[in-house]
Tab-separated table of C-alpha atoms in Angstrom:
chain	number	residue	atom	x	y	z
H	178	UNK	CA	123.389	91.226	131.575
H	179	UNK	CA	120.582	91.097	129.061
H	180	UNK	CA	118.303	89.229	131.448
H	181	UNK	CA	115.214	90.644	133.118
H	182	UNK	CA	114.055	88.782	136.205
H	183	UNK	CA	110.396	88.762	137.212
H	184	UNK	CA	108.488	87.550	140.257
H	185	UNK	CA	106.238	85.983	141.290
H	186	UNK	CA	105.715	83.354	138.634
H	187	UNK	CA	102.026	83.227	139.500
H	188	UNK	CA	99.747	85.341	141.649
H	189	UNK	CA	96.242	84.889	142.979
H	190	UNK	CA	94.392	87.959	144.233
H	191	UNK	CA	90.873	88.540	145.426
H	192	UNK	CA	88.674	90.948	143.509
H	193	UNK	CA	89.314	94.473	144.727
H	194	UNK	CA	92.784	93.647	145.986
H	195	UNK	CA	96.161	94.967	144.887
H	196	UNK	CA	98.313	92.910	142.530
H	197	UNK	CA	102.055	93.553	142.701
H	198	UNK	CA	104.587	92.170	140.247
H	199	UNK	CA	108.298	92.872	140.518
H	200	UNK	CA	111.102	92.963	137.971
H	201	UNK	CA	114.842	93.475	138.151
H	202	UNK	CA	117.488	94.110	135.533
H	203	UNK	CA	121.267	94.323	135.347
H	204	UNK	CA	122.120	96.318	132.247
H	205	UNK	CA	122.129	100.033	133.074
H	206	UNK	CA	121.935	100.827	129.350
H	207	UNK	CA	118.248	99.928	129.366
H	208	UNK	CA	116.229	103.125	129.079
H	209	UNK	CA	112.656	102.038	128.487
H	210	UNK	CA	110.653	99.729	130.753
H	211	UNK	CA	107.206	98.654	129.538
H	212	UNK	CA	104.684	96.256	130.993
H	213	UNK	CA	102.661	94.081	128.660
H	214	UNK	CA	99.425	92.162	129.262
H	215	UNK	CA	98.774	88.994	127.314
H	216	UNK	CA	95.606	86.937	127.156
H	217	UNK	CA	95.769	83.296	125.995
H	218	UNK	CA	96.204	82.997	122.243
H	219	UNK	CA	96.713	86.745	121.782
H	220	UNK	CA	99.673	89.007	121.237
H	221	UNK	CA	100.973	91.174	124.076
H	222	UNK	CA	99.412	94.604	124.556
H	223	UNK	CA	101.167	97.540	126.188
H	224	UNK	CA	99.769	98.486	129.590
H	225	UNK	CA	102.096	101.182	130.791
H	226	UNK	CA	105.738	102.134	130.408
H	227	UNK	CA	108.329	104.231	132.220
H	228	UNK	CA	111.752	105.749	131.677
H	229	UNK	CA	114.541	105.850	134.294
H	230	UNK	CA	114.202	109.571	134.913
H	231	UNK	CA	110.822	109.058	136.585
H	232	UNK	CA	110.248	107.138	139.825
H	233	UNK	CA	106.543	106.515	139.399
H	234	UNK	CA	103.919	106.611	136.687
H	235	UNK	CA	100.208	106.048	137.098
H	236	UNK	CA	97.581	105.364	134.461
H	237	UNK	CA	94.170	104.525	135.831
H	238	UNK	CA	94.436	101.467	138.061
H	239	UNK	CA	97.983	100.689	136.890
H	240	UNK	CA	101.099	102.155	138.501
H	241	UNK	CA	104.761	101.548	137.766
H	242	UNK	CA	107.258	102.193	140.547
H	243	UNK	CA	110.865	102.517	139.408
H	244	UNK	CA	113.974	102.322	141.585
H	245	UNK	CA	116.962	103.235	139.448
H	246	UNK	CA	119.619	102.638	142.114
H	247	UNK	CA	118.268	99.160	142.872
H	248	UNK	CA	117.627	98.445	139.189
H	249	UNK	CA	114.131	97.307	140.000
H	250	UNK	CA	110.667	98.229	138.843
H	251	UNK	CA	107.235	96.980	139.735
H	252	UNK	CA	103.662	96.995	138.495
H	253	UNK	CA	100.812	97.659	140.875
H	254	UNK	CA	97.247	96.895	139.818
H	255	UNK	CA	94.782	98.573	142.151
H	256	UNK	CA	91.233	97.300	142.627
H	257	UNK	CA	92.063	94.126	140.705
H	258	UNK	CA	89.215	92.693	138.648
H	259	UNK	CA	88.567	89.210	137.226
H	260	UNK	CA	89.052	90.724	133.759
H	261	UNK	CA	92.643	91.498	134.745
H	262	UNK	CA	93.384	87.766	134.842
H	263	UNK	CA	96.142	87.366	132.265
H	264	UNK	CA	99.880	86.932	131.964
H	265	UNK	CA	101.944	90.052	132.590
H	266	UNK	CA	105.404	90.585	131.178
H	267	UNK	CA	107.854	93.260	132.137
H	268	UNK	CA	110.408	94.210	129.527
H	269	UNK	CA	113.390	96.435	129.013
H	270	UNK	CA	114.883	97.972	125.927
H	271	UNK	CA	117.550	100.371	124.745
H	272	UNK	CA	118.573	102.157	121.568
H	273	UNK	CA	115.194	103.720	120.773
H	274	UNK	CA	113.139	100.596	121.323
H	275	UNK	CA	115.564	98.085	119.939
H	276	UNK	CA	116.836	95.073	121.830
H	277	UNK	CA	113.644	94.262	123.714
H	278	UNK	CA	114.175	91.758	126.523
H	279	UNK	CA	111.152	90.240	128.241
H	280	UNK	CA	110.830	88.898	131.749
H	281	UNK	CA	109.545	85.323	132.158
H	282	UNK	CA	106.011	86.465	132.931
H	283	UNK	CA	103.543	86.369	135.827
H	284	UNK	CA	100.218	84.585	135.562
H	285	UNK	CA	97.673	86.635	137.479
H	286	UNK	CA	94.355	85.180	138.558
H	287	UNK	CA	91.828	87.501	140.139
H	288	UNK	CA	89.124	85.607	141.998
H	289	UNK	CA	85.566	86.954	141.855
Y	94	UNK	CA	96.522	103.718	115.216
Y	95	UNK	CA	99.664	101.569	115.106
Y	96	UNK	CA	97.999	98.274	114.300
Y	97	UNK	CA	99.977	95.179	113.375
Y	98	UNK	CA	98.265	92.199	111.795
Y	99	UNK	CA	99.400	88.647	111.185
Y	100	UNK	CA	98.202	86.014	108.796
Y	101	UNK	CA	97.311	83.277	109.263
Y	102	UNK	CA	96.199	83.262	112.892
Y	103	UNK	CA	96.768	79.525	113.053
Y	104	UNK	CA	98.174	76.879	110.742
Y	105	UNK	CA	98.602	73.114	110.867
Y	106	UNK	CA	101.100	71.485	108.548
Y	107	UNK	CA	102.811	68.170	108.012
Y	108	UNK	CA	106.387	67.579	109.021
Y	109	UNK	CA	108.812	68.514	106.238
Y	110	UNK	CA	106.660	71.190	104.647
Y	111	UNK	CA	107.248	74.950	104.675
Y	112	UNK	CA	104.957	77.526	106.195
Y	113	UNK	CA	104.865	81.282	105.531
Y	114	UNK	CA	103.608	83.763	108.110
Y	115	UNK	CA	102.885	87.377	107.161
Y	116	UNK	CA	103.215	90.415	109.391
Y	117	UNK	CA	101.754	93.725	108.253
Y	118	UNK	CA	101.763	97.203	109.729
Y	119	UNK	CA	98.331	98.526	108.772
Y	120	UNK	CA	98.540	102.234	109.417
Y	121	UNK	CA	102.218	103.043	109.546
Y	122	UNK	CA	105.423	102.222	107.747
Y	123	UNK	CA	107.844	100.044	109.637
Y	124	UNK	CA	111.462	99.985	108.540
Y	125	UNK	CA	112.124	97.425	111.247
Y	126	UNK	CA	109.985	94.529	112.394
Y	127	UNK	CA	110.744	91.896	114.995
Y	128	UNK	CA	109.886	88.211	115.116
Y	129	UNK	CA	109.373	86.388	118.402
Y	130	UNK	CA	108.643	82.795	119.340
Y	131	UNK	CA	106.693	81.860	122.422
Y	132	UNK	CA	106.353	78.317	123.759
Y	133	UNK	CA	103.418	77.453	126.048
Y	134	UNK	CA	103.590	79.192	129.410
Y	135	UNK	CA	106.904	80.787	128.517
Y	136	UNK	CA	108.081	84.254	127.664
Y	137	UNK	CA	108.651	85.806	124.276
Y	138	UNK	CA	112.039	85.085	122.789
Y	139	UNK	CA	113.352	87.358	120.057
Y	140	UNK	CA	114.246	85.358	116.973
Y	141	UNK	CA	115.306	88.024	114.525
Y	142	UNK	CA	115.111	91.650	113.534
Y	143	UNK	CA	113.738	92.225	110.068
Y	144	UNK	CA	115.059	95.237	108.175
Y	145	UNK	CA	113.318	96.571	105.086
Y	146	UNK	CA	115.495	96.167	102.034
Y	147	UNK	CA	118.297	94.323	103.774
Y	148	UNK	CA	119.102	91.047	105.442
Y	149	UNK	CA	117.544	90.131	108.753
Y	150	UNK	CA	119.609	89.992	111.908
Y	151	UNK	CA	119.193	86.700	113.739
Y	152	UNK	CA	119.618	86.087	117.444
Y	153	UNK	CA	122.169	83.581	118.617
Y	154	UNK	CA	120.961	80.025	118.243
Y	155	UNK	CA	118.309	80.792	115.606
Y	156	UNK	CA	118.935	79.001	112.304
Y	157	UNK	CA	118.742	81.551	109.522
Y	158	UNK	CA	118.351	78.868	106.876
Y	159	UNK	CA	115.383	77.393	108.673
Y	160	UNK	CA	113.606	80.628	109.527
Y	161	UNK	CA	113.699	82.737	106.387
Y	162	UNK	CA	112.737	86.373	106.827
Y	163	UNK	CA	111.864	88.724	104.000
Y	164	UNK	CA	111.028	92.369	104.576
Y	165	UNK	CA	109.811	93.179	101.097
Y	166	UNK	CA	108.152	96.513	101.814
Y	167	UNK	CA	107.707	99.064	104.560
Y	168	UNK	CA	104.484	97.377	105.656
Y	169	UNK	CA	105.184	93.671	105.178
Y	170	UNK	CA	107.585	91.171	106.668
Y	171	UNK	CA	107.300	87.422	106.176
Y	172	UNK	CA	108.674	84.526	108.195
Y	173	UNK	CA	108.985	81.194	106.408
Y	174	UNK	CA	109.562	78.110	108.510
Y	175	UNK	CA	111.269	75.704	106.131
Y	176	UNK	CA	111.116	71.932	106.491
Y	177	UNK	CA	109.037	72.302	109.621
Y	178	UNK	CA	109.257	69.683	112.360
Y	179	UNK	CA	107.090	69.104	115.443
Y	180	UNK	CA	109.596	70.944	117.632
Y	181	UNK	CA	108.910	74.086	115.573
Y	182	UNK	CA	105.332	74.083	116.850
Y	183	UNK	CA	104.978	77.341	118.715
Y	184	UNK	CA	103.268	80.726	118.844
Y	185	UNK	CA	105.007	83.162	116.501
Y	186	UNK	CA	104.507	86.868	117.134
Y	187	UNK	CA	105.752	89.854	115.177
Y	188	UNK	CA	106.083	93.435	116.294
Y	189	UNK	CA	107.032	96.778	114.866
Y	190	UNK	CA	107.920	100.267	115.979
Y	191	UNK	CA	106.174	103.243	114.482
Y	192	UNK	CA	108.985	105.642	113.540
Y	193	UNK	CA	106.450	108.456	113.448
Y	194	UNK	CA	106.014	108.251	117.214
Y	195	UNK	CA	108.481	109.453	119.820
Y	196	UNK	CA	107.679	106.493	122.072
Y	197	UNK	CA	109.900	103.414	122.047
Y	198	UNK	CA	106.802	101.220	122.123
Y	199	UNK	CA	106.679	98.093	120.045
Y	200	UNK	CA	103.268	97.177	118.663
Y	201	UNK	CA	102.604	93.471	118.600
Y	202	UNK	CA	100.594	91.416	116.180
Y	203	UNK	CA	97.994	88.919	117.397
Y	204	UNK	CA	100.316	85.982	116.826
Y	205	UNK	CA	100.239	82.847	114.676
Y	206	UNK	CA	99.824	79.422	116.225
Y	207	UNK	CA	101.871	76.863	114.256
Y	208	UNK	CA	101.271	73.159	114.798
Y	209	UNK	CA	103.494	70.727	112.948
Y	210	UNK	CA	102.200	67.168	112.823
C-alpha cells in the first residue's frame, strides 16, 4: 500500500516533443504528490507538486494531471529540451510531508 | 531559501572504518530531517527520520547500530556509517522540511557518494 508505481522506466523523446511519465498509487491517505528531477551525482530537486483536490497544475513547460478516482497522476513536459535529460521521480506523502515514498524513476533522454 | 547542504560530497574509506556524513539546513531550522540511500540507477529509499533532541526512527530493515543518526541541533543531523563494508557503498541523501512554509515540500541535499574499498 505504500508503493508508488512509475512508468516508463526509460523514455527517449525528440527535442520539441512531449514527454509523459505516469505514476499510480494505492494508499488513499497520500495527500501530496510531487515530481522531482535528478541529474547524475546530484540530489533531487522539486519540479512541481499537486494535491488531490486539484485535477491539473501547470508551471511553465511542466504540467501535472491528477486522477483521484483512478489513483493516478502524470507529468507532462512540453517542448522537451536536451537539458531536460535527467531522471524523474514521482513521489507521494502524507501527514504534512512525512512518509515520503518515491517511485522507481524514469530516465528521460531528449535528443537534439 | 530552504537550502540543505551535505558534507562531504564524496568519501572513500577502507572496509571496517567509520564514516560521518553531515546534513545542514542553511537558512531554516529543521526539527525533522530524513536520510535516504540511493543505489546506482535506483530510487531513493528512506533509511530513517532524524528528530532533533530525540532518537531517530529507522525504517524496517535498516540497522540502527550500523547507521548512527544524531540530530544535535535544529540545523544539523549526522549519519555515521560504522564498520563500513563494500556493500554500504551508495549515494546518501538527506532532506528536511521547512516548518516555516505551508508546503509539504522536502528540500534535498546534494548527496554524499560513499565508496568503501
